[in-house]
mmCIF file of C-alpha atoms in Angstrom:
data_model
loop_
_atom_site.group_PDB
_atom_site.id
_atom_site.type_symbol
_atom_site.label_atom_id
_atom_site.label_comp_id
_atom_site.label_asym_id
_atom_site.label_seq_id
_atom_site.Cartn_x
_atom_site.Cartn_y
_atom_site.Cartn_z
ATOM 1 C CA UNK L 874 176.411 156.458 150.511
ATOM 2 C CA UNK L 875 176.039 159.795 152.559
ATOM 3 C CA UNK L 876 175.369 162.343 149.722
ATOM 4 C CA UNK L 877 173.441 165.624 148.744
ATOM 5 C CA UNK L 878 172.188 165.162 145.202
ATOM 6 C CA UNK L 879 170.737 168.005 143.088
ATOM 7 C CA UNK L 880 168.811 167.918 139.600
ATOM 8 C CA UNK L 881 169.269 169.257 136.901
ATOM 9 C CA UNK L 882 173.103 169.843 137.015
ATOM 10 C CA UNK L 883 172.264 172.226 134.010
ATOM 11 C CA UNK L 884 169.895 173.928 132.837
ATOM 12 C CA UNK L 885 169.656 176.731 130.510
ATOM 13 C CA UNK L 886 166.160 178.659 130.073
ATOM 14 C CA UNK L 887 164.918 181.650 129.211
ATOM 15 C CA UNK L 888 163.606 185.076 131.191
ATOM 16 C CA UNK L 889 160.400 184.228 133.277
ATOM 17 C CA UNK L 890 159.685 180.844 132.958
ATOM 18 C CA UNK L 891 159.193 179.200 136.416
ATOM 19 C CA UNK L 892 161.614 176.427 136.925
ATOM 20 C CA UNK L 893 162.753 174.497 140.124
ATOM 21 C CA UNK L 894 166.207 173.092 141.116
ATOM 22 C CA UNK L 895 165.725 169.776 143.667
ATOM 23 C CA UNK L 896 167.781 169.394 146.583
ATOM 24 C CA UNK L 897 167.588 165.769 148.678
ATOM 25 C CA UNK L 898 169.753 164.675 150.984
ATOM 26 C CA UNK L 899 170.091 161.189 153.310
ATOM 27 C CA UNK L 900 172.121 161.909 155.852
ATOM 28 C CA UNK L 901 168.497 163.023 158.152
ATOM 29 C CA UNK L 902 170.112 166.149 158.265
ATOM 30 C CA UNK L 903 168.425 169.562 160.432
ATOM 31 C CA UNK L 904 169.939 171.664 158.372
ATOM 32 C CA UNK L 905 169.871 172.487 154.580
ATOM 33 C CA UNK L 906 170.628 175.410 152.895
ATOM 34 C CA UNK L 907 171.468 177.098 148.946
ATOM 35 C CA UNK L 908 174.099 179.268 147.480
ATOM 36 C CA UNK L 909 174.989 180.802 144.637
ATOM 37 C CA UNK L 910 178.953 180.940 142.918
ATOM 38 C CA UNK L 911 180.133 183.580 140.772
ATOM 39 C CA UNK L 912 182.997 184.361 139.316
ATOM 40 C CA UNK L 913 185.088 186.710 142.310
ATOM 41 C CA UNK L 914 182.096 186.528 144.488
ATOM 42 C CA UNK L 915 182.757 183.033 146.011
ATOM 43 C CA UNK L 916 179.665 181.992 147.490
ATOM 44 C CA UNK L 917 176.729 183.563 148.943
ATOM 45 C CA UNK L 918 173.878 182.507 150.749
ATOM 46 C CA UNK L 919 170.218 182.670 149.402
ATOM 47 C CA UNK L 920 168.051 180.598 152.123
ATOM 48 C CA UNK L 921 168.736 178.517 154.772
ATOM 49 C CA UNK L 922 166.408 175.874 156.765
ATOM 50 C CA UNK L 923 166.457 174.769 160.382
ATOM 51 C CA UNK L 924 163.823 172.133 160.227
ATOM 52 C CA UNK L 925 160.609 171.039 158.373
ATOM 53 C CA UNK L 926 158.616 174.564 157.928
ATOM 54 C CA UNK L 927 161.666 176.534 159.050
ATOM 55 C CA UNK L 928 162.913 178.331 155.930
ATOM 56 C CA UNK L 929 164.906 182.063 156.384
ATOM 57 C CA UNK L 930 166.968 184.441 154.389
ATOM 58 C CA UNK L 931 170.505 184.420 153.917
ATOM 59 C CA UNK L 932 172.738 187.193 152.130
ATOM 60 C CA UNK L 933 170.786 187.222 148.507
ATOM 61 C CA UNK L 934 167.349 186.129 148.712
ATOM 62 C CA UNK L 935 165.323 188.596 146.364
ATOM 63 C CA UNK L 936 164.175 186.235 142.976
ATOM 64 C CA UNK L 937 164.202 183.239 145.029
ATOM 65 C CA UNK L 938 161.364 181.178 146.998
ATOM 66 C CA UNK L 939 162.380 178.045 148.952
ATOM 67 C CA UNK L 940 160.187 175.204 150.444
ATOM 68 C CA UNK L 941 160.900 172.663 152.830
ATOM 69 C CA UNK L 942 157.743 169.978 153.399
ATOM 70 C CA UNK L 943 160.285 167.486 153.950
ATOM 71 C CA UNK L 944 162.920 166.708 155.931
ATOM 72 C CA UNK L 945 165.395 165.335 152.975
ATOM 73 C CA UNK L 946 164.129 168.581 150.700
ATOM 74 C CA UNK L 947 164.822 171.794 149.971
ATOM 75 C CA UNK L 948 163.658 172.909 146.573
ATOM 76 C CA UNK L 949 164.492 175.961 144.993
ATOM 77 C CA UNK L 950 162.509 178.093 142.962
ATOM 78 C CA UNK L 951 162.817 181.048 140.188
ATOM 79 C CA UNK L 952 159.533 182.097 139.186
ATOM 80 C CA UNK L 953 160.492 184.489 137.101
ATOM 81 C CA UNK L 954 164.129 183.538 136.241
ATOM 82 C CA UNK L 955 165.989 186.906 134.955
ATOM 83 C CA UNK L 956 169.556 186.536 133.253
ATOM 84 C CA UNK L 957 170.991 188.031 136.779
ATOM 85 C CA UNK L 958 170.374 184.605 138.058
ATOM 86 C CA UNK L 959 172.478 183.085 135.323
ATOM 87 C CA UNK L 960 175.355 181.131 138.168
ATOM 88 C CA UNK L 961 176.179 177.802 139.217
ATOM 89 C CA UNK L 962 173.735 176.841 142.807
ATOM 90 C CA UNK L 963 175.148 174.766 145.046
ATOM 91 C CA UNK L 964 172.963 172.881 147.944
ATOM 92 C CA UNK L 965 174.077 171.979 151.848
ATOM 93 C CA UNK L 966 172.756 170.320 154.739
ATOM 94 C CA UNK L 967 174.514 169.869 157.632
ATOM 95 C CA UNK L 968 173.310 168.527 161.109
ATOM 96 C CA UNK L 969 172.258 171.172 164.229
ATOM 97 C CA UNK L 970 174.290 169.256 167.003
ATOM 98 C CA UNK L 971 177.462 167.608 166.876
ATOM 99 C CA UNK L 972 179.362 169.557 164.244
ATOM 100 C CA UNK L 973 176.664 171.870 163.285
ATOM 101 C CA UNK L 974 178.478 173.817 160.761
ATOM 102 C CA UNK L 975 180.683 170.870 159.086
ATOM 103 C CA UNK L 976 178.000 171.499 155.526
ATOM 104 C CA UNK L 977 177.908 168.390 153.069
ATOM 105 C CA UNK L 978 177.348 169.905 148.909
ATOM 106 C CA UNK L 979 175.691 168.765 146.541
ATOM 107 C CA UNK L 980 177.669 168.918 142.792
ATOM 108 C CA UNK L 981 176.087 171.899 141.724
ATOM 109 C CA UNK L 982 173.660 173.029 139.271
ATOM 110 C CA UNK L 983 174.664 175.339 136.388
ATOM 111 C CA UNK L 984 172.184 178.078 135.371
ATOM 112 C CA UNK L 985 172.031 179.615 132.873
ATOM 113 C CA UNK L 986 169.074 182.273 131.931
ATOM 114 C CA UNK L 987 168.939 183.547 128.253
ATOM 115 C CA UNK U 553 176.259 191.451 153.689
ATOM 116 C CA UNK U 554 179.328 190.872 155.337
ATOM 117 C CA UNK U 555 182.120 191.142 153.229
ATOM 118 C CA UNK U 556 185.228 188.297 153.421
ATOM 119 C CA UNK U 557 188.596 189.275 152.145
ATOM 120 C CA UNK U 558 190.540 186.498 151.491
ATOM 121 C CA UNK U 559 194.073 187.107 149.914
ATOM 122 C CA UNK U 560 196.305 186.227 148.057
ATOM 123 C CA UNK U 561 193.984 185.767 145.374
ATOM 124 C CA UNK U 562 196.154 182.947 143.627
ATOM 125 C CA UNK U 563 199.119 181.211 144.101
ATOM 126 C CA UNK U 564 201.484 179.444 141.789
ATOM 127 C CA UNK U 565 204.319 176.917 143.275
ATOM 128 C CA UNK U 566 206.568 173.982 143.366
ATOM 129 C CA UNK U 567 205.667 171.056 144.711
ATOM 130 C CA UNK U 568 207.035 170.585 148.510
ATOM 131 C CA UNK U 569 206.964 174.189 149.169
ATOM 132 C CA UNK U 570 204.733 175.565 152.046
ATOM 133 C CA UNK U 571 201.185 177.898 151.448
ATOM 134 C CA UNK U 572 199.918 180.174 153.514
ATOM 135 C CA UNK U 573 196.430 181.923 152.765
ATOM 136 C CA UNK U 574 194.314 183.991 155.177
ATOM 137 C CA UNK U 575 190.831 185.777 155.266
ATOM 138 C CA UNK U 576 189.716 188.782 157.401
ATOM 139 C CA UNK U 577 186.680 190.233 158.216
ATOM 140 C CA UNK U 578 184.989 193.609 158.666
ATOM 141 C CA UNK U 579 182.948 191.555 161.529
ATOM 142 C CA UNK U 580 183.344 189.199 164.445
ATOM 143 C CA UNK U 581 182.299 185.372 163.779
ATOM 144 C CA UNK U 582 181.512 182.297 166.247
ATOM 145 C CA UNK U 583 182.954 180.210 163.793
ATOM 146 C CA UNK U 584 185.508 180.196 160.902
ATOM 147 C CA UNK U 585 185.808 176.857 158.421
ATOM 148 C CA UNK U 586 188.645 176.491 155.947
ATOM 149 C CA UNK U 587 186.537 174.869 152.206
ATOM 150 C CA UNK U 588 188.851 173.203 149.144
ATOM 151 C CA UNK U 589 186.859 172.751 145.889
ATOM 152 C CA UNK U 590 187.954 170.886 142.972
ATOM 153 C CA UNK U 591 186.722 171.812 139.506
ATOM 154 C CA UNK U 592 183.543 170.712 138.932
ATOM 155 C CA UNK U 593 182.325 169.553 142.361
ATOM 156 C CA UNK U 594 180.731 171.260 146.058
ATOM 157 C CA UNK U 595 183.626 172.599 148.359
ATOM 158 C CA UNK U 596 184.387 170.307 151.041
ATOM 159 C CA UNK U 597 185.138 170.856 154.560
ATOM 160 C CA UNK U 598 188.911 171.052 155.266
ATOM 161 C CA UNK U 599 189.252 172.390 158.845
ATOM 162 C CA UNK U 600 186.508 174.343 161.448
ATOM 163 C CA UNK U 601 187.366 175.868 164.345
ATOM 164 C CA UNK U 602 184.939 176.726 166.952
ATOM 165 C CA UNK U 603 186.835 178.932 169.208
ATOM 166 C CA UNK U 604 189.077 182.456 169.309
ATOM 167 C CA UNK U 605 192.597 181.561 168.972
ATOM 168 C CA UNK U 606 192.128 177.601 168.482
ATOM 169 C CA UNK U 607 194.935 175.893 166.635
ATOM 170 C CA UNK U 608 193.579 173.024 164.527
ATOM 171 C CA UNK U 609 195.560 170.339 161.871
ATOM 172 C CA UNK U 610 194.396 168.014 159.797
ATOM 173 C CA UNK U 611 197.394 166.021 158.141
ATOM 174 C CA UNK U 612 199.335 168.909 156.469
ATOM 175 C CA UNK U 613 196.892 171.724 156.766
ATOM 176 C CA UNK U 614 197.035 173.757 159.956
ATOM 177 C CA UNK U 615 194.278 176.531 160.272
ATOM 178 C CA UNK U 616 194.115 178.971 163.605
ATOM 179 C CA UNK U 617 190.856 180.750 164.435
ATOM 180 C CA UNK U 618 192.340 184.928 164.931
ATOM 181 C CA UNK U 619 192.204 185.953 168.461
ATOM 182 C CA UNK U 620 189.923 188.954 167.167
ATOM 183 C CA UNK U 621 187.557 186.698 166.077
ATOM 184 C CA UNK U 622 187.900 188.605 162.817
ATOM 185 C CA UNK U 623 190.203 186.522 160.801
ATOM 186 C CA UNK U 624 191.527 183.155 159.930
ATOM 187 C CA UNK U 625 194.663 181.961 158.422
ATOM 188 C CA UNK U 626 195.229 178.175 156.532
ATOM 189 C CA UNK U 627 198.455 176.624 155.887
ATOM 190 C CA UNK U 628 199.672 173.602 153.646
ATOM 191 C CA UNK U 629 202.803 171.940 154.616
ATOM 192 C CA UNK U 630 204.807 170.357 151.759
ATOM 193 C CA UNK U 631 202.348 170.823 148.828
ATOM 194 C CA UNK U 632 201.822 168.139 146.557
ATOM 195 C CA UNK U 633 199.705 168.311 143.206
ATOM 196 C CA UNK U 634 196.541 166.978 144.127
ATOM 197 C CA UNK U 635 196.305 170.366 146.979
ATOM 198 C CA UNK U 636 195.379 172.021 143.344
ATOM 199 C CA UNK U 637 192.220 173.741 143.580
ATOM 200 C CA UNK U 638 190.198 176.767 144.898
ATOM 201 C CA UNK U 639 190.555 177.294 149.114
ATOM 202 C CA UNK U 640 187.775 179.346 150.619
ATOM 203 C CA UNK U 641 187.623 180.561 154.464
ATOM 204 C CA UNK U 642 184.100 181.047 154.913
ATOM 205 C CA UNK U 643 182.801 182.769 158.641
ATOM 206 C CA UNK U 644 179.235 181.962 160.715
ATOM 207 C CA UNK U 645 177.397 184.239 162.498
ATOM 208 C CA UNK U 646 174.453 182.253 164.135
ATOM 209 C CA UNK U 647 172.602 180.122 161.432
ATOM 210 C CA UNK U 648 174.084 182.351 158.389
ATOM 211 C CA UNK U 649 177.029 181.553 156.333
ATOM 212 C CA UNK U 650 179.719 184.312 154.530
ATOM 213 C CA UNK U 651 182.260 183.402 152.415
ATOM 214 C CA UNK U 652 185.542 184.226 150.872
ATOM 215 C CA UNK U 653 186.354 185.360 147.610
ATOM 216 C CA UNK U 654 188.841 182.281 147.191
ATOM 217 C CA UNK U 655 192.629 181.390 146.604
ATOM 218 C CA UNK U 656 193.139 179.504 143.659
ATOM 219 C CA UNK U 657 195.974 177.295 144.333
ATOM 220 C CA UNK U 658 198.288 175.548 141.416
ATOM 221 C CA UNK U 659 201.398 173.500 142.432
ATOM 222 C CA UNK U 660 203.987 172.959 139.532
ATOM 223 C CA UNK U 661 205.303 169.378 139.957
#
């Protein structure tokens, strides 16, 4: 089954310990990419990857790193989570040709920093 | 970053009625997509549209992309309750993605 799976889908920590949210996908998708929700915000985007090595910054990037060493990965990392992070992520990948903007989500991961 | 207005902001009505919800934006975009999420999951992808003033359906849901290139509207023909949920427009400009605030949708059977 075509999917985008993330882990944890919660997590609650506290201010400035390092953690990591996994993103993997199996659709050999270009393309992958994280956002944040928030309550009257709707979503915005905190990095985006073309390829393997290819990592940029979307809308809200600052307290975030991003990796990708693989093409089915995209990690996400707080290393020093503050309780402005506390929001529910959400990961996409979509493909670069075809229907390059047609984004497949993962479930979401629920934050929450204490 | 660029800011999405989406209105109305939520909608309550009766099943079989039409909906109508548009977005707007303070800047142009190459393409505009049309999201539905239901609680607890990732939005899905209802409806793209890849060029100014394109016209696109998909079963009930009709979505045009504005001739400005600065807005979007989605309709729903003939509601039914599972079209309950949260609807958000969402704009690209090159490899970036903005989106709308949302339209939280509830049909009364």
């Amino acid at each position: 089954e075509a999917q985008v799976t993330q882990n944890p889908r919660y997590l609650i920590t506290v201010t400035g310990k390092k953690l990591t949210v996994t993103c993997s996908q199996n659709m050999n998708h270009e393309y992958m990419s994280w956002y944040r929700q928030d309550p009257g915000l709707g979503l915005r985007q905190i990095y985006y990857s073309m390829n393997v090595e290819v990592t940029d910054k979307g809308d809200v990037p600052e307290g975030y790193k991003v990796s990708r060493k693989e093409k089915r990965n995209f990690p996400l990392i707080l290393e020093s989570p503050s309780p402005n992070q506390t929001s529910l992520y959400f990961c996409a990948s979509s493909l670069l040709t075809g229907n390059p903007y047609e984004q497949y989500f993962g479930p979401g991961t629920r934050l929450t920093v204490t | 970053g660029q800011q999405l207005n989406q209105s109305p902001q939520s909608m309550f009505i009766q099943e079989g009625e039409d909906v109508s919800m548009n977005c707007t934006s303070s800047s142009i975009f190459n393409t505009w997509l049309w999201y539905k999420q239901d609680p607890g999951e990732g939005p899905v992808l209802l409806i793209a549209l890849y060029k100014a003033g394109e016209l696109t359906s998909n079963g009930r849901l009709t979505a045009q992309f504005g001739i400005t290139r600065k807005d979007s509207f989605l309709n729903i023909s003939a509601s039914i309750p599972s079209d309950v949920g949260i609807y958000f427009c969402a704009g690209a400009s090159g490899n970036q993605f903005y989106f709308g605030t949302g339209t939280s949708l509830t049909v009364i059977p």
